[in-house]
PDB file of C-alpha atoms in Angstrom:
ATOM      1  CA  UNK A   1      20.516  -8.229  41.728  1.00  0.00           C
ATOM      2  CA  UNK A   2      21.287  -9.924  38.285  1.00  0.00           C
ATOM      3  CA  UNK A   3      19.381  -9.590  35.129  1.00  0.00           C
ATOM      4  CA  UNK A   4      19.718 -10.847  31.297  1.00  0.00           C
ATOM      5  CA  UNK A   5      19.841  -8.342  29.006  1.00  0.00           C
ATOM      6  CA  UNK A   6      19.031  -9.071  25.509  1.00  0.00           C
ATOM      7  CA  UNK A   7      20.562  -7.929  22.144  1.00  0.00           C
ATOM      8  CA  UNK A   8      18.739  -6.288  19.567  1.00  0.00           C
ATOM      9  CA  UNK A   9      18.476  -6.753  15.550  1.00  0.00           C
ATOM     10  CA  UNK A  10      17.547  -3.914  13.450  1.00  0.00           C
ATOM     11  CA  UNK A  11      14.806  -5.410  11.014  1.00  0.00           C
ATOM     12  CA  UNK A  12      15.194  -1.756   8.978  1.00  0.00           C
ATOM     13  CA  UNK A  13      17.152   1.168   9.142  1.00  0.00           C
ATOM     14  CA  UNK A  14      16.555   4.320   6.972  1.00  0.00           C
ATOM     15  CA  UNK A  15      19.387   7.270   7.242  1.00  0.00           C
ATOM     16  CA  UNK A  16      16.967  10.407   6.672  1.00  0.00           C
ATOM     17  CA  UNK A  17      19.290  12.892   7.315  1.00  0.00           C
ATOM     18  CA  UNK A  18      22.169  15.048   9.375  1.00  0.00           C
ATOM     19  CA  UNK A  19      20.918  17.664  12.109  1.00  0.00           C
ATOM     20  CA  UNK A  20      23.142  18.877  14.627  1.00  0.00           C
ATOM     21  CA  UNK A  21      25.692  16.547  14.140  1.00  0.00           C
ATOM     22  CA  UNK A  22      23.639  13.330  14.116  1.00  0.00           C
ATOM     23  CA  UNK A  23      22.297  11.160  11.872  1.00  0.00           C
ATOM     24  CA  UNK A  24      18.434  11.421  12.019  1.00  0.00           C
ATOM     25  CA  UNK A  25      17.210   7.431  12.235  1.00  0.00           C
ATOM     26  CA  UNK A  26      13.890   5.268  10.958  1.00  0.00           C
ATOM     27  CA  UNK A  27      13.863   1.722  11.611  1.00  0.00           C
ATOM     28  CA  UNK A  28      12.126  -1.412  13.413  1.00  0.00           C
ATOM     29  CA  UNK A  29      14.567  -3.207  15.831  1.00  0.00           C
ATOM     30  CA  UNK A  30      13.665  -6.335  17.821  1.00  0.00           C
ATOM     31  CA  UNK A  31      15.118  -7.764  20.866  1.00  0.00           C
ATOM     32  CA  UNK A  32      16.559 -11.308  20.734  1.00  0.00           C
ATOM     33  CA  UNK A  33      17.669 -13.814  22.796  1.00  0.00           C
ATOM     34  CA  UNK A  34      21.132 -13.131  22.838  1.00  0.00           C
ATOM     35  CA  UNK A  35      21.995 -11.874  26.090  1.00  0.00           C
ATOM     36  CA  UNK A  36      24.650 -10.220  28.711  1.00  0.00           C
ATOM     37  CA  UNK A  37      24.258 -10.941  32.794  1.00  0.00           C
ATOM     38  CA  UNK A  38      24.701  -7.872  34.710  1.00  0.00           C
ATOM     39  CA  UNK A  39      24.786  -8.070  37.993  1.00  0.00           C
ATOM     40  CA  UNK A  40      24.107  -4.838  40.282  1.00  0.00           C
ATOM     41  CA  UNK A  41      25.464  -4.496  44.032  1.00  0.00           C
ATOM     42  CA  UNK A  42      24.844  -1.509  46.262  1.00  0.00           C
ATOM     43  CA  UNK A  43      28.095  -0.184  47.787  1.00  0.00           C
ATOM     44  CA  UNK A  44      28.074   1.572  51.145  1.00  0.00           C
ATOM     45  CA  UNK A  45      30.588   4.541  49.411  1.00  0.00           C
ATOM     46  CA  UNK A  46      30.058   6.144  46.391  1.00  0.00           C
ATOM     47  CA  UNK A  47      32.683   4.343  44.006  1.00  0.00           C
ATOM     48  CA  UNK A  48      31.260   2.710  41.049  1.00  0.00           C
ATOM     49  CA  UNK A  49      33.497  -0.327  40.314  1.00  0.00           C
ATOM     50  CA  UNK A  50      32.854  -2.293  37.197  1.00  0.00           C
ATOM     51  CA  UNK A  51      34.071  -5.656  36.140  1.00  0.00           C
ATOM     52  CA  UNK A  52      34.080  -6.083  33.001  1.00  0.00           C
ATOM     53  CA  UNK A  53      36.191  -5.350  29.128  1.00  0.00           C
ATOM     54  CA  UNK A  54      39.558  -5.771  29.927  1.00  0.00           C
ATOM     55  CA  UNK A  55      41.683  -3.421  28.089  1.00  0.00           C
ATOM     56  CA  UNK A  56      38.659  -0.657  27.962  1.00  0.00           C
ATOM     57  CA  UNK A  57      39.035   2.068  30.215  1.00  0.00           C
ATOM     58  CA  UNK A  58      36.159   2.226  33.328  1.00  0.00           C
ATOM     59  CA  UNK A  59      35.052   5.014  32.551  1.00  0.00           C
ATOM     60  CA  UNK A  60      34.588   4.455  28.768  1.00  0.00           C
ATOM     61  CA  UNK A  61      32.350   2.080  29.381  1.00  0.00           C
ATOM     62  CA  UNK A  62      28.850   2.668  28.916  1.00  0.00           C
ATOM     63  CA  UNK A  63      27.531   0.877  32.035  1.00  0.00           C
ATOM     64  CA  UNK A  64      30.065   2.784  33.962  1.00  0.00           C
ATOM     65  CA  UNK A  65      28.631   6.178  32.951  1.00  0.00           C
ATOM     66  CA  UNK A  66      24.937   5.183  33.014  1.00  0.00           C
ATOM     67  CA  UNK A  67      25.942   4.015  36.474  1.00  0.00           C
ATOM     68  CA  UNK A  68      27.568   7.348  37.147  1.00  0.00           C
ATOM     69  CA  UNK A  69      24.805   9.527  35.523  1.00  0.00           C
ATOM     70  CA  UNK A  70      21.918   7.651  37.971  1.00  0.00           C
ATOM     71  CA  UNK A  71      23.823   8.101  40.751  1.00  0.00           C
ATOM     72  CA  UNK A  72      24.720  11.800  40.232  1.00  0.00           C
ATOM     73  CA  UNK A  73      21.041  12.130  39.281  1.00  0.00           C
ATOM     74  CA  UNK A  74      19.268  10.556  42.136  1.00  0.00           C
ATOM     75  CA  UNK A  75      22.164  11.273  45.194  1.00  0.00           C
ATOM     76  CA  UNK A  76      22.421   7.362  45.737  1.00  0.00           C
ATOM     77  CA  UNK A  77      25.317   5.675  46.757  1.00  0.00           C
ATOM     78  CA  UNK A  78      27.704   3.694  44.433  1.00  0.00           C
ATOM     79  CA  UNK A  79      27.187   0.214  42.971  1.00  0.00           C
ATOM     80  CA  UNK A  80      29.355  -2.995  41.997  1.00  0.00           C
ATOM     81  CA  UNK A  81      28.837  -3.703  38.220  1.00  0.00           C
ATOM     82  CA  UNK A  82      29.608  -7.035  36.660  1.00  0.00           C
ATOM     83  CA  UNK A  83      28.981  -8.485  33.193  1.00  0.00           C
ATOM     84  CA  UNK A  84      28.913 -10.977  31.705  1.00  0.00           C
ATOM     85  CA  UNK A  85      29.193 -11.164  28.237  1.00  0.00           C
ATOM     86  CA  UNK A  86      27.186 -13.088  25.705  1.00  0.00           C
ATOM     87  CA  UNK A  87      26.425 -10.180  22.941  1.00  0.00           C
ATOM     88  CA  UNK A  88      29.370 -10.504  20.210  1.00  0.00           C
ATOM     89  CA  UNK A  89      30.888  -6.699  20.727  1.00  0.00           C
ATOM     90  CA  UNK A  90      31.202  -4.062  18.285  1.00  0.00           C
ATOM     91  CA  UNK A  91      28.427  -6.139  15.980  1.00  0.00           C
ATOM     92  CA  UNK A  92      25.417  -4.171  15.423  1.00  0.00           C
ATOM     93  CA  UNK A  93      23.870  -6.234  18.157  1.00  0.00           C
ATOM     94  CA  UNK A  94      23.871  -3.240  20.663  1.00  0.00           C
ATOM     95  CA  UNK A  95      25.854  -5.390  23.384  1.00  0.00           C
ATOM     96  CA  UNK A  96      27.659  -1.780  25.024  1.00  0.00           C
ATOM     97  CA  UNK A  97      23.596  -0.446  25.074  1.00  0.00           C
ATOM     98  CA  UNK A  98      22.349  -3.920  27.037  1.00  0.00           C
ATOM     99  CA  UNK A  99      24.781  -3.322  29.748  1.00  0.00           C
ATOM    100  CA  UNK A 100      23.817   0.061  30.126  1.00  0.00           C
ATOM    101  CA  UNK A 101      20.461  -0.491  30.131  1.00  0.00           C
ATOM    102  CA  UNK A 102      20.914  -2.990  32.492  1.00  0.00           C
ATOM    103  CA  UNK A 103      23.034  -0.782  35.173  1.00  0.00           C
ATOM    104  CA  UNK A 104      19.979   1.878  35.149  1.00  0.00           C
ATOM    105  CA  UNK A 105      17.468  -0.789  35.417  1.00  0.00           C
ATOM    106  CA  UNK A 106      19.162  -2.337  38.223  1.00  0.00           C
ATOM    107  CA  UNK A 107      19.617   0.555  39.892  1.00  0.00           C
ATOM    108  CA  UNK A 108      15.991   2.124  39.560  1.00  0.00           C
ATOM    109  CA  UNK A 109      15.199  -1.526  41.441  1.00  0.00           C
ATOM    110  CA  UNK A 110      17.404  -1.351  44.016  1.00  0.00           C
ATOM    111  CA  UNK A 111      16.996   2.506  45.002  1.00  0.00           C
ATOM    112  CA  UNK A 112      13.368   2.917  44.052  1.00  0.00           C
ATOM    113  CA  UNK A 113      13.203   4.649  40.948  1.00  0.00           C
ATOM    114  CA  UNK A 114      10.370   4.991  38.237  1.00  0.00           C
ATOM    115  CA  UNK A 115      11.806   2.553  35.023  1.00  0.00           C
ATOM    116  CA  UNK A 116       9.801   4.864  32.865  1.00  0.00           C
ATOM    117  CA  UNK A 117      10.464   8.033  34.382  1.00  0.00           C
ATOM    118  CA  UNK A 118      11.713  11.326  32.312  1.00  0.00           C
ATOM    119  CA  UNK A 119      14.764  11.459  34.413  1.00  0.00           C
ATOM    120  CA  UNK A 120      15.466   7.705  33.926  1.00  0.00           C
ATOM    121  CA  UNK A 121      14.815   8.289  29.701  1.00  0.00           C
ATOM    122  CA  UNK A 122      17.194  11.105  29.642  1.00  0.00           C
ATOM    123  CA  UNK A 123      19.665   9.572  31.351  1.00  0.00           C
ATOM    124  CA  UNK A 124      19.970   6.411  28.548  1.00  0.00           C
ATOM    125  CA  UNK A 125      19.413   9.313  26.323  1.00  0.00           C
ATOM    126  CA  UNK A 126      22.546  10.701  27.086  1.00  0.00           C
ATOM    127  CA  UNK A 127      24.596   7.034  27.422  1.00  0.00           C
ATOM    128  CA  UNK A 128      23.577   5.871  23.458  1.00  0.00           C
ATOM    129  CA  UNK A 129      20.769   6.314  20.761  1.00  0.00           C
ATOM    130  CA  UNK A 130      19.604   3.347  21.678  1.00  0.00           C
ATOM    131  CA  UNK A 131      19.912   2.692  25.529  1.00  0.00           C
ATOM    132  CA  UNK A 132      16.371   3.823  25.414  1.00  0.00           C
ATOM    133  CA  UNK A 133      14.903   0.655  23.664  1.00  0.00           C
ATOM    134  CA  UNK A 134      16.940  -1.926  25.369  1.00  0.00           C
ATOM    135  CA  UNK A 135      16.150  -0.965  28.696  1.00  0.00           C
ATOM    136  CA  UNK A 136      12.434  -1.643  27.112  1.00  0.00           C
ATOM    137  CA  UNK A 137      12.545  -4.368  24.507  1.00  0.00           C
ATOM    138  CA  UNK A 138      10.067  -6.009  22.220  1.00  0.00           C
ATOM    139  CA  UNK A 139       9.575  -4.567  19.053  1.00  0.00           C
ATOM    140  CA  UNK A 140       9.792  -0.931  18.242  1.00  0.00           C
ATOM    141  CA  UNK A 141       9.987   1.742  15.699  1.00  0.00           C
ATOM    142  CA  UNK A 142      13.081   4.332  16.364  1.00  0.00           C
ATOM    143  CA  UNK A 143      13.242   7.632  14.895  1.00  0.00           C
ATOM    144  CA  UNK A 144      15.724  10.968  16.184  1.00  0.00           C
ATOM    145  CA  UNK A 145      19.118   9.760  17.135  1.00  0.00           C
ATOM    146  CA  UNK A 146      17.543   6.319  17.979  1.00  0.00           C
ATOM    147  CA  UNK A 147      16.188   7.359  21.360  1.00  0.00           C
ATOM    148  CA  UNK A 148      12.557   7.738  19.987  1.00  0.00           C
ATOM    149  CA  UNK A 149      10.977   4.927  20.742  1.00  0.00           C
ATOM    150  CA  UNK A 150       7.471   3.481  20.058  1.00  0.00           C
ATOM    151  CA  UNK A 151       6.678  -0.013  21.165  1.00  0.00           C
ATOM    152  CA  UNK A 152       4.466  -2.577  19.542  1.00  0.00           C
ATOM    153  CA  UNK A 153       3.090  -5.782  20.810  1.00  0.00           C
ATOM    154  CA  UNK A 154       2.560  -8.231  17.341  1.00  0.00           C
ATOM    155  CA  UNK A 155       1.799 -11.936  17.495  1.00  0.00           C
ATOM    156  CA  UNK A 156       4.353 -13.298  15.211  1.00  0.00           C
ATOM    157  CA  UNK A 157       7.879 -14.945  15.921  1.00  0.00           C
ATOM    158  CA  UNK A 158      10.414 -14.316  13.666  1.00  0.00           C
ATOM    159  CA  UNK A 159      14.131 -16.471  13.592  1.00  0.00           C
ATOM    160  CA  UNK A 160      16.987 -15.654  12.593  1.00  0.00           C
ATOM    161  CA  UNK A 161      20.471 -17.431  11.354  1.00  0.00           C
ATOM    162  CA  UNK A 162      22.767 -14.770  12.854  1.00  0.00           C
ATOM    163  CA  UNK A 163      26.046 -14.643  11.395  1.00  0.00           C
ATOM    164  CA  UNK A 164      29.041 -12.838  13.163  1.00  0.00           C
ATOM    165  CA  UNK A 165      32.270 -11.940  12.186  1.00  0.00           C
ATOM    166  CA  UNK A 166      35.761 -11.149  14.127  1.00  0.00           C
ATOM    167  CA  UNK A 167      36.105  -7.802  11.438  1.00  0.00           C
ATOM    168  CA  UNK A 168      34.593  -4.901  13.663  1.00  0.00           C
ATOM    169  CA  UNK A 169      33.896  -1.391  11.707  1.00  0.00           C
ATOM    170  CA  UNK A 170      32.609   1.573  13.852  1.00  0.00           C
ATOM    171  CA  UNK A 171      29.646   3.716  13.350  1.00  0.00           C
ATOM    172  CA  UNK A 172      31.169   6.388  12.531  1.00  0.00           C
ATOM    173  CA  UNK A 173      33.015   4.447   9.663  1.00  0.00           C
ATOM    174  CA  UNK A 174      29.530   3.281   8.606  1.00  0.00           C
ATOM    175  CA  UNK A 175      28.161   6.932   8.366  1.00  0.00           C
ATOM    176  CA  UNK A 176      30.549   8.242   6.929  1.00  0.00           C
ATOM    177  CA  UNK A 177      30.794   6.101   4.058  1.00  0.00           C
ATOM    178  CA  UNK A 178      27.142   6.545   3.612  1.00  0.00           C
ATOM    179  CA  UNK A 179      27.237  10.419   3.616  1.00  0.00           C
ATOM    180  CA  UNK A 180      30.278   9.859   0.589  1.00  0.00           C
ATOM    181  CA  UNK A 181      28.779   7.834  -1.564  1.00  0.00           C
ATOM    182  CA  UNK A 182      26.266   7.782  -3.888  1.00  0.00           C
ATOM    183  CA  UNK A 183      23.854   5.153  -2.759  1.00  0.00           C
ATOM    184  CA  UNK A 184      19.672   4.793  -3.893  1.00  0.00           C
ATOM    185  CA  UNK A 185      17.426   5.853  -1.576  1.00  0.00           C
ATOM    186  CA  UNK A 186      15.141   3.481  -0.487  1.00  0.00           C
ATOM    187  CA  UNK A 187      12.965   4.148   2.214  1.00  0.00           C
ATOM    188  CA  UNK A 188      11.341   0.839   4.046  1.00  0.00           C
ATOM    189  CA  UNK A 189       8.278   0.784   4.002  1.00  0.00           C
ATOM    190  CA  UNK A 190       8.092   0.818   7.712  1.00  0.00           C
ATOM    191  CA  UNK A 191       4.795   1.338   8.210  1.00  0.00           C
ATOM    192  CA  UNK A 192       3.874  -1.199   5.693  1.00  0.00           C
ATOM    193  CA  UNK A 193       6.283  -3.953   8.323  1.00  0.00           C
ATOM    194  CA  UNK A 194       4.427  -2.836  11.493  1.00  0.00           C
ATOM    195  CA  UNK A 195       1.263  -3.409   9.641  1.00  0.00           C
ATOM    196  CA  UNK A 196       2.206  -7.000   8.251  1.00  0.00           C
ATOM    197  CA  UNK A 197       3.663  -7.906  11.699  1.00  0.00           C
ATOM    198  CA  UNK A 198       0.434  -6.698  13.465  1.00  0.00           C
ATOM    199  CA  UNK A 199      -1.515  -9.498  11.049  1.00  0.00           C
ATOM    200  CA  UNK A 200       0.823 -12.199  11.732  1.00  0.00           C
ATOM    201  CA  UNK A 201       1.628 -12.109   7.892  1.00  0.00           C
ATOM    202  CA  UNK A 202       5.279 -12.658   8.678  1.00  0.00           C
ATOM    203  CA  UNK A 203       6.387 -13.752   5.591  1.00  0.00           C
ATOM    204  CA  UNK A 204       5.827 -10.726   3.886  1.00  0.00           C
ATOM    205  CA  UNK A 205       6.918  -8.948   6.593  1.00  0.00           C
ATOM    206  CA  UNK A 206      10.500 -10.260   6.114  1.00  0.00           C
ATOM    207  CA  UNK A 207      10.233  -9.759   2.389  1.00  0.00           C
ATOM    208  CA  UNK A 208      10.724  -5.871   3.166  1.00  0.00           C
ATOM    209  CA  UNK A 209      13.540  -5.965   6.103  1.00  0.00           C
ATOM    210  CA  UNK A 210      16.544  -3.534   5.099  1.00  0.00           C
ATOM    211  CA  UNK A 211      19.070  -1.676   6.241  1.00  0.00           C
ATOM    212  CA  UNK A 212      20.629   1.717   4.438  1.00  0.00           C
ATOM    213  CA  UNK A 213      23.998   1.478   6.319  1.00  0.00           C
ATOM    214  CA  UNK A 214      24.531  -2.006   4.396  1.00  0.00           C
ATOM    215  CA  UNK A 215      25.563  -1.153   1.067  1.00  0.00           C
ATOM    216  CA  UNK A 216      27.892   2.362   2.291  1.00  0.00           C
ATOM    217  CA  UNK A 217      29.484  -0.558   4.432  1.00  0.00           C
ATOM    218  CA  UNK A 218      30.347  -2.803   1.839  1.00  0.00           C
ATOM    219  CA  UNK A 219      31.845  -0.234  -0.244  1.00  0.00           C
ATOM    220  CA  UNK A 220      34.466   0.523   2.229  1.00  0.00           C
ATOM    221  CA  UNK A 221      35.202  -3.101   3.521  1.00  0.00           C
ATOM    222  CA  UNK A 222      34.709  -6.443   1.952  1.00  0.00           C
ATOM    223  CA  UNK A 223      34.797  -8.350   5.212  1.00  0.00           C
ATOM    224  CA  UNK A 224      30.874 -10.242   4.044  1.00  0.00           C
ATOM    225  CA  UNK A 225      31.392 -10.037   0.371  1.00  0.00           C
ATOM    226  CA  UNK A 226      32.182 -14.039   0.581  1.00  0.00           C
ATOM    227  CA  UNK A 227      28.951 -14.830   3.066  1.00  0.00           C
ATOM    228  CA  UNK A 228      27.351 -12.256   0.908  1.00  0.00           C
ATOM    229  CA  UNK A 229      27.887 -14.166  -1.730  1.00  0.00           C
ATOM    230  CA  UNK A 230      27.392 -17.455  -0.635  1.00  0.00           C
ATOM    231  CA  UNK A 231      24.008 -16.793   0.639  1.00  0.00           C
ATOM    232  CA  UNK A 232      22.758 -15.345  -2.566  1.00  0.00           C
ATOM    233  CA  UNK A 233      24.099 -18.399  -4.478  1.00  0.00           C
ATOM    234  CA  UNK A 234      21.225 -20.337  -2.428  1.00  0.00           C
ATOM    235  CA  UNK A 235      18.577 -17.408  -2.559  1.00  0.00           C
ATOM    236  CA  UNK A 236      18.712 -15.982   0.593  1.00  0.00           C
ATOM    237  CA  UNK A 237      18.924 -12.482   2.019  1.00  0.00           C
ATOM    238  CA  UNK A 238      21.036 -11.557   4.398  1.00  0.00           C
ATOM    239  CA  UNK A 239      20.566  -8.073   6.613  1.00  0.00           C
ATOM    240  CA  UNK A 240      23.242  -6.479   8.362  1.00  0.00           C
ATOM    241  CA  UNK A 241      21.989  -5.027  11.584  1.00  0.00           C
ATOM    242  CA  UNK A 242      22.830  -1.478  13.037  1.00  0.00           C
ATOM    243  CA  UNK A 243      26.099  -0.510  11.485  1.00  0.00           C
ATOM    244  CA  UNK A 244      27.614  -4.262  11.467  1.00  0.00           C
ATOM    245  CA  UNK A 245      29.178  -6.403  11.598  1.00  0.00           C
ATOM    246  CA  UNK A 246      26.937  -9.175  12.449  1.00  0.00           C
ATOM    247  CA  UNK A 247      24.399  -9.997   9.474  1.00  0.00           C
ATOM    248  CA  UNK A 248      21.418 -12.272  10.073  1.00  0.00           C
ATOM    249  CA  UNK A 249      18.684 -14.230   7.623  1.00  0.00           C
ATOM    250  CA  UNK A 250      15.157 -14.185   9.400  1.00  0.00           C
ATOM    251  CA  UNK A 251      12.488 -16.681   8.713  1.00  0.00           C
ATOM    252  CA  UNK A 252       9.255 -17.371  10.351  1.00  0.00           C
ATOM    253  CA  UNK A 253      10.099 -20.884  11.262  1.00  0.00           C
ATOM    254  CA  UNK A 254      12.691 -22.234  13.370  1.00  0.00           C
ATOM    255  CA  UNK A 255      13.162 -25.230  11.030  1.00  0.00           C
ATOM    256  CA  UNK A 256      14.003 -22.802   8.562  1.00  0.00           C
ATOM    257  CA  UNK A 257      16.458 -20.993  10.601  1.00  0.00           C
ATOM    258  CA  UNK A 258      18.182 -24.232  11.926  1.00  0.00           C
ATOM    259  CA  UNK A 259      18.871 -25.663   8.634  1.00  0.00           C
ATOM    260  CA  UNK A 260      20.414 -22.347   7.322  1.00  0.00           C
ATOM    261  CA  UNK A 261      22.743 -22.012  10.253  1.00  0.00           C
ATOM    262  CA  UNK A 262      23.398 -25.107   9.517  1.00  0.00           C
ATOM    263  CA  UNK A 263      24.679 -24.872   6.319  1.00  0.00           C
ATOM    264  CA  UNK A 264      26.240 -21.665   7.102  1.00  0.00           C
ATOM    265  CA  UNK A 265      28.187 -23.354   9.840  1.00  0.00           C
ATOM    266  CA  UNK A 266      29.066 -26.026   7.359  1.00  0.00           C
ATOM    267  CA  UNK A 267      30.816 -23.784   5.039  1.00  0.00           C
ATOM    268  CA  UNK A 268      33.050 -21.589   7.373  1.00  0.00           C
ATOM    269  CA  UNK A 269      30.560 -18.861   8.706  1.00  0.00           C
ATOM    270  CA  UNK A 270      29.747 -18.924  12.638  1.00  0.00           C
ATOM    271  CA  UNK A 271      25.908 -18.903  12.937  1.00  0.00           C
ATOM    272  CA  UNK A 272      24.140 -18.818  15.442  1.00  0.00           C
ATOM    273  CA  UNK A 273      20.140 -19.483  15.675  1.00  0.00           C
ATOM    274  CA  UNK A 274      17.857 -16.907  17.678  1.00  0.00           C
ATOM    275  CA  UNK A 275      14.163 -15.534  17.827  1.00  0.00           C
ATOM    276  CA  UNK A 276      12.359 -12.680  18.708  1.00  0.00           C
ATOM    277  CA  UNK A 277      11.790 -11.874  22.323  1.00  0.00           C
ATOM    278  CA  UNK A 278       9.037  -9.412  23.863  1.00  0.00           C
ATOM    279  CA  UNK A 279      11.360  -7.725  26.504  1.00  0.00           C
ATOM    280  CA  UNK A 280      14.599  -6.089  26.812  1.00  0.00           C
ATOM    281  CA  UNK A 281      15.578  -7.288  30.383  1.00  0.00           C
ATOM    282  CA  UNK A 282      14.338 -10.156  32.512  1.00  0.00           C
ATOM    283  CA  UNK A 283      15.303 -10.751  35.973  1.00  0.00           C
ATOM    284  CA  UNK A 284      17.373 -14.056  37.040  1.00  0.00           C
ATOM    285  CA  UNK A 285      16.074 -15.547  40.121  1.00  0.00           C
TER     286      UNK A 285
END
């Protein structure tokens, strides 16, 4: 079977802390139409061959060991993985999360599995912080590691000029530099967002998107300081998503979005226009 899988944005992200090793998480994050094709074969042994990444190791990839995991977990045979990539990598768009989301979806399908089973949760657990809400989708609030996830249904659409850029930094850069430096704290008002996006007040919604990581970031790499500055030249403000390196500008028009990304485009900076989407996988026909 094949399926899209969609990327995600975080509209906030709050750092609240370090417990056993991992950064405890508080943010909104909203799947987007920017998506990978994964496409899920039974095998009659119980290999798990993926195609996909050249140049990463099999079994470094997170598909491969979601794959593996389900399999181990359920006593089914093995599966043909391939993907298809659409979701920039390493950009805060959580493109290694789709595909493994989209392995253990698959699978659950094609060996009769509950999607929202415990066993089926703890197995994206264990893949990535957020494996969790991208096997889901929508709009959500994430709290723990990022596998806490609460789902909420809103009427609004939001769009977004998403910027990307070849420079990739790691998460564990990102971190760190935030647990160096000295940076305000800030907490979104997250509850305030939900609220706002629940009354279609959109506009205000946006007014409040941040993200922690994105100042910690910029102090240890400069690879946005000139679309940084650019975009504040015309008034607008840019949000990097996850831990970068992909930044985006949301509006609640597409109009709005288009002629951003188009000037963006214009002046050097590869844009992209997308919008909010109410599910994290969707199968192709």
């Amino acid at each position: 079977m094949k399926v899209k899988v969609y990327a995600k944005l975080n509209l906030t992200l709050d750092v609240l802390g370090v417990e056993n090793g991992y950064h405890n998480i508080d943010g909104i994050i909203t799947s987007v139409n920017v998506f990978d094709e994964v496409e899920v074969n039974v095998r009659r042994d119980g290999k798990i061959v993926i195609d996909c990444c050249v140049g990463i190791p099999f079994e470094d990839n997170t598909a491969y060991k979601a794959a593996d995991l389900f399999k181990r977990r359920f006593g089914t045979s093995g599966v043909d993985i391939h993907i298809k990539k659409g979701i920039p990598f390493s950009s805060g768009l959580g493109g290694s999360s789709a595909d493994a989301a989209a392995a253990v979806y698959c699978m659950c399908k094609l060996f009769g599995a509950e999607l929202k089973s415990k066993d089926v949760f703890d197995i994206c657990a264990s893949v990535g912080s957020d494996v969790n809400f991208m096997l889901l989708g929508g709009l959500g609030r994430i709290g723990g590691k990022g596998d806490n996830v609460v789902l909420y249904e809103t009427p609004v659409e939001l769009y977004f000029a998403l910027t990307t850029f070849d420079y990739k930094i790691s998460s564990k850069t990102a971190y760190g530099a935030f647990d160096k430096g000295r940076f305000p704290f800030r907490n979104a008002d997250n509850d305030g967002i939900i609220s706002l996006l629940k009354q279609g007040k959109t506009e205000s919604a946006i007014s409040l998107f941040c993200n922690r990581l994105q100042e910690a970031v910029a102090s240890v790499s400069g690879y946005a300081e000139e679309y940084l500055d650019f975009a504040a030249s015309f008034g607008l403000k840019p949000i990097m998503t996850g831990s970068g390196s992909a930044y985006y500008i949301a509006f609640d028009s597409l109009n709005k979005a288009d002629k951003t990304a188009a000037l963006l485009r214009r002046n050097g900076f590869k844009t992209l226009v997308c919008k909010n989407v109410s599910v994290g996988i969707e199968e192709i026909i």
